[in-house]
Coordinates of C-alpha atoms in Angstrom, one line a residue:
X17 CA 31.4 -8.4 14.5
X18 CA 31.8 -9.4 18.1
X19 CA 30.1 -12.4 19.8
X20 CA 27.3 -10.2 21.2
X21 CA 26.4 -8.9 17.7
X22 CA 26.4 -12.4 16.3
X23 CA 24.1 -13.5 19.1
X24 CA 21.7 -10.7 18.4
X25 CA 21.7 -11.4 14.6
X26 CA 21.1 -15.1 15.2
X27 CA 17.9 -14.5 17.1
X28 CA 16.4 -11.7 15.0
X29 CA 13.3 -12.5 13.0
X30 CA 13.5 -12.3 9.2
X31 CA 10.7 -11.6 6.8
X32 CA 10.5 -12.1 3.0
X33 CA 10.8 -9.2 0.6
X34 CA 7.1 -9.6 -0.3
X35 CA 6.2 -9.8 3.4
X36 CA 8.0 -6.6 4.2
X37 CA 6.6 -4.8 1.2
X38 CA 3.1 -5.9 2.2
X39 CA 3.7 -4.6 5.8
X40 CA 4.9 -1.2 4.6
X41 CA 2.3 -0.6 1.9
X42 CA -0.8 -1.8 3.8
X43 CA -1.4 1.4 5.7
X44 CA 0.0 3.5 2.8
X45 CA -2.5 2.2 0.3
X46 CA -5.3 2.6 2.8
X47 CA -4.5 6.3 3.4
X48 CA -3.3 7.0 -0.2
X49 CA -5.4 4.8 -2.6
X50 CA -4.2 6.8 -5.6
X51 CA -0.6 5.8 -4.9
X52 CA -0.6 2.4 -6.7
X53 CA -2.1 4.0 -9.8
X54 CA 0.6 6.6 -9.7
X55 CA 3.3 3.9 -9.4
X56 CA 2.0 2.1 -12.4
X57 CA 1.7 5.3 -14.4
X58 CA 5.3 6.2 -13.7
X59 CA 6.4 2.7 -14.8
X60 CA 4.5 2.7 -18.0
X61 CA 5.6 6.2 -19.1
X62 CA 9.2 5.5 -18.2
X63 CA 9.3 2.3 -20.3
X64 CA 7.4 3.9 -23.2
X65 CA 10.0 6.7 -23.7
X66 CA 13.0 4.7 -24.9
X67 CA 10.8 2.5 -27.1
X68 CA 9.3 5.6 -28.8
X69 CA 12.8 7.1 -29.1
X70 CA 14.1 3.9 -30.8
X71 CA 11.0 3.8 -33.0
X72 CA 11.6 7.4 -34.0
X73 CA 15.2 6.8 -35.0
X74 CA 14.2 3.7 -37.0
X75 CA 11.4 5.5 -38.8
X76 CA 13.6 8.4 -39.9
X77 CA 16.3 6.0 -41.2
X78 CA 13.7 3.9 -43.0
X79 CA 12.0 7.0 -44.6
X80 CA 15.4 8.3 -45.7
X81 CA 16.2 4.9 -47.2
X82 CA 12.9 4.8 -49.0
X83 CA 13.4 8.3 -50.4
X84 CA 10.3 9.8 -48.7
X85 CA 9.7 13.6 -49.2
X86 CA 11.4 15.8 -46.6
X87 CA 8.1 17.3 -45.5
X88 CA 6.8 13.8 -44.7
X89 CA 10.0 12.9 -42.8
X90 CA 9.8 16.2 -40.8
X91 CA 6.1 15.8 -40.1
X92 CA 6.4 12.2 -39.0
X93 CA 9.4 13.0 -36.8
X94 CA 7.7 15.9 -35.2
X95 CA 4.6 13.9 -34.5
X96 CA 6.5 11.1 -32.9
X97 CA 8.5 13.5 -30.7
X98 CA 5.4 15.4 -29.8
X99 CA 4.0 12.2 -28.3
X100 CA 7.4 11.5 -26.8
X101 CA 7.5 15.0 -25.2
X102 CA 4.0 14.5 -23.8
X103 CA 4.9 11.2 -22.2
X104 CA 8.2 12.6 -20.9
X105 CA 6.3 15.5 -19.3
X106 CA 3.8 13.1 -17.8
X107 CA 6.6 10.9 -16.5
X108 CA 8.5 13.9 -15.0
X109 CA 5.3 15.2 -13.3
X110 CA 4.3 11.8 -11.8
X111 CA 7.9 11.0 -10.8
X112 CA 8.2 14.2 -8.9
X113 CA 4.8 13.7 -7.1
X114 CA 5.8 10.1 -6.3
X115 CA 9.2 11.2 -5.0
X116 CA 7.7 13.8 -2.7
X117 CA 5.1 11.2 -1.6
X118 CA 7.9 8.8 -0.7
X119 CA 9.4 11.3 1.7
X120 CA 6.0 12.3 3.2
X121 CA 5.1 8.6 3.8
X122 CA 8.4 7.9 5.5
X123 CA 8.0 10.9 7.8
X124 CA 4.3 10.5 8.4
X125 CA 4.2 6.8 9.1
X126 CA 7.6 5.1 9.6
X127 CA 9.7 7.8 11.4
X128 CA 6.8 8.7 13.5
X129 CA 6.3 5.1 14.7
X130 CA 9.9 4.7 15.7
X131 CA 10.0 8.0 17.6
X132 CA 6.8 7.0 19.3
X133 CA 8.3 3.6 20.3
X134 CA 11.2 5.4 22.0
X135 CA 8.6 7.0 24.3
X136 CA 6.3 4.0 24.7
X137 CA 8.7 1.3 25.8
X138 CA 9.2 0.7 29.5
X139 CA 11.9 2.5 31.3
X140 CA 13.5 -0.9 32.1
X141 CA 13.7 -1.6 28.3
X142 CA 14.9 1.9 27.5
X143 CA 17.8 1.5 29.8
X144 CA 18.7 -1.9 28.2
X145 CA 21.7 -1.4 25.9
X146 CA 20.6 -4.2 23.5
X147 CA 17.2 -2.7 23.1
X148 CA 18.5 0.8 22.7
X149 CA 20.7 -0.5 19.9
X150 CA 17.7 -2.2 18.3
X151 CA 15.8 1.1 18.4
X152 CA 18.7 2.9 16.8
X153 CA 18.8 0.3 14.0
X154 CA 15.1 0.9 13.5
X155 CA 15.8 4.6 13.4
X156 CA 18.5 4.1 10.8
X157 CA 15.9 2.2 8.7
X158 CA 13.7 5.3 8.5
X159 CA 16.3 8.0 8.3
X160 CA 17.3 7.9 4.6
X161 CA 15.6 8.4 1.2
X162 CA 17.3 5.5 -0.5
X163 CA 17.7 3.0 2.3
X164 CA 15.4 1.1 4.7
X165 CA 11.6 1.8 4.5
X166 CA 11.7 4.5 1.9
X167 CA 14.4 2.8 -0.1
X168 CA 12.3 -0.4 -0.2
X169 CA 9.2 1.4 -1.5
X170 CA 11.4 3.2 -4.1
X171 CA 12.9 -0.1 -4.9
X172 CA 9.5 -1.7 -5.5
X173 CA 8.7 1.0 -8.0
X174 CA 12.1 0.6 -9.7
X175 CA 11.6 -3.1 -9.9
X176 CA 8.1 -2.6 -11.4
X177 CA 9.6 -0.3 -14.0
X178 CA 12.4 -2.8 -14.9
X179 CA 10.0 -5.7 -14.9
X180 CA 7.6 -3.9 -17.2
X181 CA 10.5 -2.8 -19.5
X182 CA 11.8 -6.3 -19.6
X183 CA 8.4 -7.8 -20.6
X184 CA 7.9 -5.1 -23.3
X185 CA 11.4 -5.5 -24.7
X186 CA 11.2 -9.3 -24.4
X187 CA 8.2 -9.3 -26.7
X188 CA 10.1 -7.3 -29.3
X189 CA 13.7 -8.6 -28.8
X190 CA 12.6 -12.2 -28.3
X191 CA 12.2 -12.6 -32.0
X192 CA 16.0 -12.2 -32.6
X193 CA 17.9 -14.9 -30.7
X194 CA 17.0 -17.0 -27.6
X195 CA 20.7 -17.8 -26.9
X196 CA 21.5 -14.1 -26.8
X197 CA 18.8 -13.5 -24.2
X198 CA 19.9 -16.4 -22.0
X199 CA 23.5 -15.0 -22.1
X200 CA 22.2 -11.5 -21.0
X201 CA 20.2 -13.1 -18.2
X202 CA 23.2 -15.1 -17.0
X203 CA 25.4 -12.0 -16.9
X204 CA 22.7 -10.2 -14.8
X205 CA 22.7 -13.1 -12.3
X206 CA 26.4 -12.9 -11.9
X207 CA 26.1 -9.1 -11.3
X208 CA 23.4 -9.7 -8.6
X209 CA 25.5 -12.3 -6.8
X210 CA 28.5 -9.9 -6.6
X211 CA 26.1 -7.3 -5.2
X212 CA 25.1 -9.7 -2.5
X213 CA 28.7 -9.8 -1.2
X214 CA 28.6 -6.1 -0.5
X215 CA 25.1 -6.5 1.2
X216 CA 26.5 -9.1 3.6
X217 CA 29.4 -6.8 4.5
X218 CA 26.8 -4.1 5.3
X219 CA 24.7 -6.4 7.5
X220 CA 27.8 -7.5 9.5
X221 CA 28.7 -3.9 10.4
X222 CA 25.2 -2.6 11.3
X223 CA 25.5 -3.2 15.1
X224 CA 28.7 -1.2 15.2
X225 CA 27.2 1.6 13.1
X226 CA 24.1 1.7 15.3
X227 CA 26.1 2.2 18.4
X228 CA 28.1 5.0 16.8
X229 CA 24.9 6.6 15.6
X230 CA 23.6 6.5 19.2
X231 CA 26.6 8.5 20.3
X232 CA 26.0 11.0 17.5
X233 CA 22.3 11.3 18.4
X234 CA 23.2 11.9 22.1
X235 CA 25.8 14.6 21.2
X236 CA 23.3 16.3 18.8
X237 CA 20.9 16.6 21.7
X238 CA 23.7 17.7 24.0
X239 CA 24.7 20.5 21.7
X240 CA 21.1 21.8 21.7
X241 CA 20.8 21.5 25.5
X242 CA 20.6 25.0 26.9
X243 CA 20.7 23.8 30.5
X244 CA 24.0 22.1 29.9
X245 CA 25.5 25.0 27.9
X246 CA 26.9 26.6 31.1
X247 CA 29.0 23.6 32.2
X248 CA 30.1 22.9 28.6
X249 CA 31.6 26.4 28.4
X250 CA 32.8 26.8 32.0
X251 CA 34.7 23.5 31.8
X252 CA 35.8 24.0 28.2
X253 CA 34.1 20.7 27.1
X254 CA 33.5 21.6 23.4
X255 CA 36.7 20.0 22.1
X256 CA 36.3 17.0 24.3
X257 CA 32.7 16.5 23.2
X258 CA 33.5 17.1 19.5
X259 CA 36.4 14.6 19.9
X260 CA 33.9 11.9 20.9
X261 CA 31.7 12.9 18.0
X262 CA 34.6 12.6 15.6
X263 CA 35.6 9.3 17.1
X264 CA 32.2 7.9 16.4
X265 CA 32.2 9.3 12.9
X266 CA 35.7 7.9 12.2
X267 CA 34.7 4.5 13.5
X268 CA 31.6 4.6 11.2
X269 CA 33.9 5.5 8.3
X270 CA 36.0 2.4 9.0
X271 CA 32.9 0.2 9.2
X272 CA 31.4 1.7 6.1
X273 CA 34.7 1.7 4.3
X274 CA 34.5 -2.1 4.1
X275 CA 31.0 -1.9 2.6
X276 CA 31.9 0.8 0.1
X277 CA 35.1 -1.2 -0.8
X278 CA 32.9 -4.2 -1.6
X279 CA 30.4 -2.0 -3.3
X280 CA 33.0 -0.4 -5.6
X281 CA 34.4 -3.8 -6.4
X282 CA 30.9 -5.0 -7.3
X283 CA 30.4 -1.9 -9.5
X284 CA 33.7 -2.4 -11.3
X285 CA 32.9 -6.0 -12.1
X286 CA 29.4 -5.0 -13.2
X287 CA 30.9 -2.3 -15.5
X288 CA 33.1 -5.0 -17.1
X289 CA 30.2 -7.3 -17.5
X290 CA 28.1 -4.5 -19.0
X291 CA 30.9 -3.7 -21.5
X292 CA 31.2 -7.3 -22.5
X293 CA 27.4 -7.6 -22.8
X294 CA 27.1 -4.5 -25.1
X295 CA 30.0 -5.7 -27.2
X296 CA 28.4 -9.1 -27.8
X297 CA 25.0 -7.4 -28.7
X298 CA 26.6 -5.0 -31.1
X299 CA 28.6 -7.7 -32.8
X300 CA 25.5 -9.9 -33.1
X301 CA 23.5 -7.1 -34.7
X302 CA 26.3 -6.2 -37.1
X303 CA 26.4 -9.8 -38.2
X304 CA 22.6 -9.7 -38.8
X305 CA 23.1 -6.5 -40.8
X306 CA 25.6 -8.3 -43.0
X307 CA 23.0 -11.1 -43.5
X308 CA 20.4 -8.7 -44.9
X309 CA 18.7 -7.0 -41.9
X310 CA 17.2 -3.7 -43.0
X311 CA 19.1 -0.6 -41.8
X312 CA 15.9 0.7 -40.1
X313 CA 15.5 -2.6 -38.2
X314 CA 19.2 -2.5 -37.3
X315 CA 18.8 1.0 -35.7
X316 CA 15.6 -0.1 -33.9
X317 CA 17.1 -3.3 -32.5
X318 CA 20.4 -1.7 -31.7
X319 CA 18.5 0.5 -29.2
X320 CA 16.2 -2.2 -27.9
X321 CA 18.8 -5.0 -27.4
X322 CA 21.0 -2.6 -25.4
X323 CA 17.9 -1.6 -23.5
X324 CA 16.8 -5.2 -22.9
X325 CA 20.3 -5.9 -21.4
X326 CA 20.0 -2.9 -19.2
X327 CA 16.5 -3.9 -17.9
X328 CA 17.9 -7.4 -16.9
X329 CA 20.9 -5.8 -15.2
X330 CA 18.7 -3.3 -13.4
X331 CA 16.3 -6.0 -12.2
X332 CA 19.2 -7.9 -10.7
X333 CA 20.6 -4.8 -9.0
X334 CA 17.2 -3.7 -7.8
X335 CA 16.5 -7.1 -6.3
X336 CA 19.9 -7.1 -4.5
X337 CA 19.0 -3.6 -3.1
X338 CA 15.6 -4.8 -2.1
X339 CA 17.1 -7.7 -0.2
X340 CA 19.4 -5.3 1.7
X341 CA 16.5 -2.8 2.4
X342 CA 14.3 -5.7 3.4
X343 CA 16.9 -6.6 6.1
X344 CA 16.7 -2.9 7.3
X345 CA 12.9 -3.2 7.4
X346 CA 13.3 -6.3 9.5
X347 CA 15.2 -4.1 12.0
X348 CA 12.4 -1.5 11.8
X349 CA 9.7 -4.1 12.4
X350 CA 11.6 -5.7 15.3
X351 CA 11.8 -2.2 16.9
X352 CA 8.1 -1.7 16.5
X353 CA 7.4 -5.1 18.1
X354 CA 9.0 -4.0 21.4
X355 CA 6.4 -4.2 24.2
X356 CA 4.8 -1.0 25.3
X357 CA 5.6 -0.1 28.9
X358 CA 2.4 1.5 30.3
X359 CA -0.4 -0.2 28.5
X360 CA -4.0 0.7 29.5
X361 CA -5.0 -2.9 30.2
X362 CA -4.6 -5.4 33.0
X363 CA -6.2 -5.8 36.4
X364 CA -7.7 -2.9 38.3
X365 CA -8.5 -3.2 42.0
X366 CA -12.1 -3.6 43.1
X367 CA -12.0 -0.1 44.7
X368 CA -10.2 1.4 41.7
X369 CA -7.5 3.6 43.1
X370 CA -9.5 5.7 45.5
X371 CA -6.8 4.8 48.0
X372 CA -3.4 3.1 47.4
X373 CA -1.6 0.5 49.5
X374 CA 1.8 -0.8 48.4
X375 CA 3.4 -4.1 49.6
X376 CA 6.9 -5.2 48.8
X377 CA 7.2 -9.0 49.3
X378 CA 10.8 -10.4 49.2
X379 CA 11.8 -8.2 46.3
X380 CA 15.1 -8.6 44.6
X381 CA 16.2 -6.5 41.6
X382 CA 19.1 -6.9 39.2
X383 CA 19.8 -4.5 36.3
X384 CA 20.2 -5.9 32.8
X385 CA 23.8 -7.0 32.2
X386 CA 24.7 -6.9 35.9
X387 CA 26.1 -9.9 37.8
X388 CA 24.6 -9.0 41.2
X389 CA 21.4 -7.8 42.7
X390 CA 21.0 -4.1 43.6
X391 CA 18.2 -5.0 46.0
X392 CA 18.2 -8.1 48.3
X393 CA 15.0 -9.6 49.8
X394 CA 13.2 -6.2 50.4
X395 CA 9.9 -6.4 52.2
X396 CA 7.8 -3.5 53.6
X397 CA 4.3 -2.0 53.4
X398 CA 2.9 1.5 52.7
X399 CA -0.6 1.8 54.1
X400 CA -3.2 4.2 52.7
X401 CA -2.5 7.7 53.9
X402 CA 0.8 6.7 55.5
X403 CA 4.0 8.9 55.1
X404 CA 7.0 6.6 54.7
X405 CA 10.6 7.8 54.4
X406 CA 13.3 5.7 52.7
X407 CA 16.8 6.9 53.7
X408 CA 20.3 5.8 53.1
X409 CA 23.5 6.8 51.6
X410 CA 23.9 7.3 47.8
X411 CA 23.9 4.0 45.9
X412 CA 21.9 2.1 48.5
X413 CA 19.1 1.3 46.0
X414 CA 16.6 4.0 47.0
X415 CA 15.7 5.2 43.5
X416 CA 15.3 1.6 42.3
X417 CA 12.6 1.0 45.0
X418 CA 10.9 4.2 43.8
X419 CA 10.8 3.0 40.2
X420 CA 9.5 -0.4 41.4
X421 CA 6.6 1.3 43.3
X422 CA 5.8 3.3 40.1
X423 CA 5.7 0.2 38.0
X424 CA 8.6 1.4 35.9
X425 CA 10.6 -1.6 36.9
X426 CA 9.5 -5.2 37.6
X427 CA 11.1 -7.3 40.4
X428 CA 13.7 -9.8 39.4
X429 CA 12.4 -11.9 42.3
X430 CA 9.5 -11.4 44.6
X431 CA 6.6 -9.1 43.9
X432 CA 5.3 -5.6 44.4
X433 CA 1.5 -5.4 45.1
X434 CA -0.7 -2.4 44.5
X435 CA -3.9 -2.8 46.4
X436 CA -3.3 -6.6 46.3
X437 CA -2.5 -6.8 42.6
X438 CA 1.0 -7.8 41.3
X439 CA 2.5 -4.9 39.2
X440 CA 3.2 -7.5 36.5
X441 CA -0.5 -7.9 35.9
X442 CA -1.7 -4.5 37.0
X443 CA -3.2 -1.9 34.7
X444 CA -0.2 0.4 35.0
X445 CA -1.7 3.2 32.9
X446 CA -4.7 3.5 35.2
X447 CA -2.4 3.2 38.2
X448 CA -0.1 6.0 37.0
X449 CA -3.0 8.3 36.5
X450 CA -3.4 8.2 40.3
X451 CA 0.3 8.6 41.0
X452 CA 2.6 11.6 41.0
X453 CA 6.3 11.7 41.3
X454 CA 9.0 14.3 41.5
X455 CA 12.5 12.9 40.8
X456 CA 16.0 14.2 41.2
X457 CA 15.9 15.8 37.8
X458 CA 12.2 16.6 37.0
X459 CA 11.2 17.2 33.5
X460 CA 10.8 20.9 32.6
X461 CA 9.4 21.3 29.1
X462 CA 10.1 24.2 26.8
X463 CA 6.3 24.9 26.8
X464 CA 4.1 27.2 28.8
X465 CA 3.9 27.2 32.6
X466 CA 0.3 25.8 32.3
X467 CA 1.6 23.0 30.0
X468 CA 4.3 22.1 32.5
X469 CA 1.7 21.8 35.3
X470 CA -1.2 20.1 33.4
X471 CA 1.0 17.9 31.2
X472 CA -1.9 17.4 28.8
X473 CA -3.7 19.2 25.9
X474 CA -7.0 19.7 27.6
X475 CA -5.9 22.2 30.3
X476 CA -8.3 23.4 33.0
X477 CA -6.8 26.9 33.6
X478 CA -8.9 27.4 36.8
X479 CA -7.3 24.3 38.3
X480 CA -3.8 25.5 37.1
X481 CA -4.3 28.8 38.8
X482 CA -5.5 27.1 42.0
X483 CA -2.5 24.8 42.0
X484 CA -0.1 27.7 41.4
X485 CA -1.5 29.6 44.4
X486 CA -1.4 26.6 46.7
X487 CA 2.2 25.9 45.6
X488 CA 3.2 29.5 46.5
X489 CA 4.1 30.5 42.9
X490 CA 1.3 32.9 42.3
X491 CA 3.2 36.1 43.0
X492 CA 5.7 35.2 40.2
X493 CA 3.2 34.0 37.7
X494 CA 0.7 36.8 38.2
X495 CA 3.5 39.3 37.5
X496 CA 4.1 37.9 34.1
X497 CA 2.4 39.5 31.1
X498 CA 1.0 36.2 29.8
X499 CA 0.6 34.6 33.2
X500 CA 0.5 30.8 33.1
X501 CA 0.7 31.0 29.3
X502 CA 4.3 32.2 29.6
X503 CA 6.8 29.9 28.0
X504 CA 9.7 28.4 29.9
X505 CA 13.1 28.5 28.1
X506 CA 13.7 30.0 24.7
X507 CA 13.7 26.8 22.6
X508 CA 10.2 27.5 21.3
X509 CA 9.5 31.1 22.2
X510 CA 12.0 34.0 22.2
X511 CA 10.0 35.5 25.1
X512 CA 10.5 32.4 27.2
X513 CA 11.7 32.9 30.8
X514 CA 13.8 31.0 33.3
X515 CA 12.8 30.2 36.9
X516 CA 15.0 30.1 39.9
X517 CA 15.7 26.7 41.7
X518 CA 13.1 27.5 44.3
X519 CA 10.5 28.6 41.8
X520 CA 11.0 25.3 39.8
X521 CA 10.4 23.4 43.1
X522 CA 7.1 25.3 43.4
X523 CA 6.3 24.6 39.8
X524 CA 6.7 20.8 40.3
X525 CA 4.6 21.0 43.5
X526 CA 1.9 22.7 41.5
X527 CA 2.1 19.8 39.0
X528 CA 1.5 17.3 41.7
X529 CA -1.4 19.4 43.1
X530 CA -3.1 19.7 39.7
X531 CA -2.9 15.9 39.3
X532 CA -4.5 15.3 42.7
X533 CA -2.9 11.9 43.1
X534 CA -3.5 9.2 45.7
X535 CA 0.2 8.4 46.1
X536 CA 3.1 10.8 45.8
X537 CA 6.7 9.7 45.3
X538 CA 9.5 12.2 46.1
X539 CA 12.8 10.8 44.9
X540 CA 15.3 13.4 46.3
X541 CA 13.8 16.2 44.2
X542 CA 15.6 18.7 46.5
X543 CA 19.1 17.1 46.3
X544 CA 20.5 20.3 44.8
X545 CA 19.3 22.3 47.8
X546 CA 21.0 22.6 51.2
X547 CA 19.8 20.5 54.1
X548 CA 17.8 23.3 55.7
X549 CA 16.0 24.2 52.4
X550 CA 15.3 20.5 51.8
X551 CA 13.8 20.1 55.2
X552 CA 11.5 23.1 54.6
X553 CA 10.3 21.7 51.3
X554 CA 9.7 18.2 52.7
X555 CA 7.7 19.6 55.6
X556 CA 5.6 21.6 53.2
X557 CA 4.9 18.5 51.2
X558 CA 4.0 16.7 54.4
X559 CA 1.5 19.3 55.3
X560 CA -0.1 19.9 51.9
X561 CA -0.5 16.1 51.2
X562 CA -1.3 15.1 54.8
X563 CA -4.2 12.9 53.6
X564 CA -2.4 11.2 50.8
X565 CA 0.0 8.2 50.8
X566 CA 3.5 9.6 50.4
X567 CA 6.9 8.0 49.9
X568 CA 9.9 10.3 50.7
X569 CA 13.4 9.4 49.6
X570 CA 16.5 11.2 50.9
X571 CA 20.1 10.6 51.9
X572 CA 19.7 13.4 54.5
X573 CA 18.2 11.7 57.5
X574 CA 17.1 15.0 59.2
X575 CA 14.7 15.9 56.4
X576 CA 12.3 13.0 57.1
X577 CA 12.0 13.0 60.9
X578 CA 8.2 13.9 60.6
X579 CA 7.3 10.7 58.7
X580 CA 5.2 7.9 60.2
X581 CA 7.9 5.4 59.6
X582 CA 11.5 5.6 58.4
X583 CA 13.2 2.7 56.5
X584 CA 17.0 2.7 56.4
X585 CA 18.4 1.0 53.3
X586 CA 22.0 0.0 53.2
X587 CA 23.7 -2.0 50.4
X588 CA 20.3 -2.9 48.9
X589 CA 18.8 -4.4 52.1
X590 CA 16.5 -2.9 54.8
X591 CA 18.6 -2.7 58.0
X592 CA 16.3 -0.7 60.3
X593 CA 12.7 0.5 60.4
X594 CA 10.7 2.6 62.8
X595 CA 9.9 6.2 63.7
X596 CA 12.7 8.7 64.1
X597 CA 12.5 8.5 67.9
X598 CA 12.5 4.7 67.9
X599 CA 15.5 4.5 65.6
X600 CA 17.4 7.1 67.7
X601 CA 16.6 5.1 70.9
X602 CA 17.8 1.9 69.2
X603 CA 21.2 3.6 68.8
X604 CA 22.0 1.7 65.6
X605 CA 23.0 2.6 62.1
X606 CA 20.4 5.3 61.7
X607 CA 21.3 7.0 64.9
X608 CA 25.0 6.9 64.0
X609 CA 24.4 8.4 60.5
X610 CA 22.0 11.0 61.9
X611 CA 24.6 12.1 64.4
X612 CA 27.3 12.3 61.8
X613 CA 25.2 14.3 59.4
X614 CA 23.8 16.6 62.2
X615 CA 27.4 17.3 63.4
X616 CA 28.4 18.2 59.8
X617 CA 25.5 20.7 59.5
X618 CA 26.1 22.2 62.9
X619 CA 29.8 22.7 62.1
X620 CA 28.8 24.2 58.7
X621 CA 26.4 26.6 60.4
X622 CA 29.1 27.7 62.9
X623 CA 31.5 28.3 60.1
X624 CA 29.0 30.6 58.4
X625 CA 28.6 32.6 61.6

């Protein structure tokens, strides 16, 4: 375990086993009130079966010793085993129902909450490696039947069964010898302490395993990514990708090998202890038989003493597993405690968001884990209805500014104000309902065209059609059999279609039109297009959204000449600001870059001719 892992483990919050069980079962019992009854019923029937079996054997031996008629022996035996069969059937039925319920509860409550948390946390947190690792550990805690959340609930039931069995057997076996019981309890404690060693090994490797599982999760998604399938095949990446997958798996094998080695050692020691325990019990009962114990009692106690020892041993093992699973539930709870990113609370401007004004005041920003700022003392203002362009070479920090405007990032220093309210205290959910953005890689869902435009369940198809027409996509959509209800991609529907690059641009424009925002952020959505095509798209946006506040980002200076003001960003700082004509007259960095880019496009055009 490296220093970073030790640091994380030191600051993590730990809860008691009872506290974690209470946390897990609170909602479960509320939604499934019959569940505790079923748990108790399973425990009672499981404990009753071996007692009845031992009683049956003892009764048969006693009746044979007393010379009872064969008919009486057969009748008694059949009656006992009829009761045994009924209880066994009841136990099997309840156990099957409970087992299915365990899985359902894990999927319905616990796994759902972790997956929801992946989507709810802020983008800033999502990009934080430490938090991503924490989420993966939370995901690990809800991904198995015998570990984490489900393992803990199953462990509770197993513990209840063992505790009930121990109490029942204690009442019966306690009449034999107190020293024998103390010896059995002592052996069980030793067994539990050895199990704790393997638990500690597991805890020390969890950070490493979580990182490897993140790699596996990513490659699982990559293998199912139809959009990336072309590059994977053209560049022959399958062996390379699988190699990374195998590397993560092999590293997990090494990490888990230490745990399994400790677990096997613990099991071997436990087997030796169990053998010694049974030997002592049998020798003791044989000695009692020599002293006059009835043969029927001997058979009865022989089964019960062994069972009593097994109950103690199982309680110790179950408690050890509960401790390990409780640690996993700590991971789960810590993941759930991560702060939600876009909460629908906080300050709202007096005028709501009927218009939007953005002010950057001496903003600096540093990414988590970095040793330097990506933005340095950035200050500017976007007035309501103003069209501002942010230009600069790749890596200048343009997209970071866009994310700060959207409230996805919070400044490291300085402040971003939306209508006079700091984004740190702003109601970001309300703000984002009045904001639309198109990024370099917009999200295209494998859903219907209407779903992709409305991005909600309650779709106004009249508004969808209007947006499609205004975006210039109507000819395409109206030619489709299912119109705007046609699926994109074949992930969900085999009849799904693909759009061209230009058609996707129109789709994303329709998405913005449907939302009818007060502020539009365009973060190089046309980066894949050539300079002429980008210029046409940006001018179209400028015309359609002429009455809205707009923020254009581009590394191609010619595409944003029409804007009210142009801000040139270089190495994280604003170097120049003004209209296109003003900046060209200044003959500074902007004019130099513009001339270089213009020359390149002119030469390119001549080459085509």
